[in-house]
Amino acid sequence: MTIKLKYFIVNWKMFGHFSDYKIVNRINDFCKKSQKLFKTKKIVLCVPNTLIYYFNNKITSKYISLGAQNCHHSKKNGPFTGSVNASMLQNSGAEFIILGHSENRSEGDNNKLIKQKIISSLDKKLHVILCIGETLNQKRNKKTFSIIKNQLIKSLDKKMNPKKIFIAYEPIWSIGTNKVPKIKDLIEIIKFVKKEYKKIIKVKLNPTVLYGGSVNHKNISLFSSISEIDGFLIGGASQSSKKFIDIIKNYYK
Ligand code: PGA
């Protein structure tokens, strides 16, 4: 039986400088010290594009990979001032990419554009972390399931490689707010995401589905009982190596 990996994925957003390689060093050390634990888990550092190449030379543990946080949809280079495509990110050392984050959706990334970005990222063999989730209003109006279903249907299709696509359920009302969903609701939503994904991509294998939104070293123990969750996308709490490492330690306590 193959053990399903748990993913602890860092989303640094627009934070981080070269001097933060110290954070990478501490995570390297943690991985080395906890070799046994790491057989079943993986860390992915989705950092600003300016740091990918630099950090790639700092990582010393095979349990850590690098990722980007968005890209231009064009596969080819072109006159797109200020943009970076999946090919450039892969060339810098990225193996993963976050797409469809609500912070990018709020700046104009719609499902159609996100689908194009997924296609060009898969073309460059990147693992895609597709973010989906509802606003507080949509939740109050009981639209959670229809919103996430629509996001999945419009951004995925059966031609895509299922092994390369992860889904991160990130309710917008929980990002950076210290609010997290009720465990019962979360289980139901994660199961729903897996079911819908399998229908769209036409696979039997369960996809990797992450939870993201205000995950920290205190509330992580709430989630450890939910076997359906395959990992976490961690924003604010991942900018400190201590807080991030404590999340992993407390998950396994
Ligand atoms: P947060 O962000 O952990 O700070 O809520 C999560 C995210 O935006 O991916």
Short mmCIF file of C-alpha atoms and ligand atoms in Angstrom, two decimals, residues 11 13 98 101-103 131 170 174-178 212-216 233-239, ligand 1:
data_model
loop_
_atom_site.label_atom_id
_atom_site.label_comp_id
_atom_site.label_asym_id
_atom_site.label_seq_id
_atom_site.Cartn_x
_atom_site.Cartn_y
_atom_site.Cartn_z
CA ASN A 11 2.37 30.69 0.72
CA LYS A 13 2.55 36.00 -0.66
CA ILE A 98 -0.40 28.17 -6.74
CA HIS A 101 -5.72 32.29 -5.21
CA SER A 102 -8.55 34.58 -4.10
CA GLU A 103 -6.09 37.48 -3.86
CA CYS A 131 -7.33 27.45 -4.94
CA GLU A 170 -9.60 28.19 0.99
CA SER A 174 -11.02 32.49 6.63
CA ILE A 175 -7.91 33.89 4.92
CA GLY A 176 -5.94 36.00 7.38
CA THR A 177 -8.93 36.35 9.72
CA ASN A 178 -8.27 33.71 12.39
CA GLY A 212 -6.01 26.78 3.69
CA GLY A 213 -7.14 29.76 5.77
CA SER A 214 -5.79 30.91 9.15
CA VAL A 215 -3.98 27.64 9.85
CA ASN A 216 -1.64 28.09 12.82
CA LEU A 233 -1.74 25.86 2.50
CA ILE A 234 -0.32 28.20 5.10
CA GLY A 235 -0.02 31.96 4.65
CA GLY A 236 0.71 34.31 7.56
CA ALA A 237 1.96 31.63 9.97
CA SER A 238 4.53 30.43 7.45
CA GLN A 239 6.61 33.58 7.54
P1 PGA B 1 -3.52 32.63 5.87
O1 PGA B 1 -3.45 32.59 4.27
O2 PGA B 1 -2.92 31.34 6.36
O3 PGA B 1 -2.72 33.83 6.25
O4 PGA B 1 -4.96 32.74 6.24
C1 PGA B 1 -3.67 31.42 3.55
C2 PGA B 1 -3.55 31.71 2.08
O5 PGA B 1 -3.87 32.82 1.66
O6 PGA B 1 -3.14 30.82 1.32
#
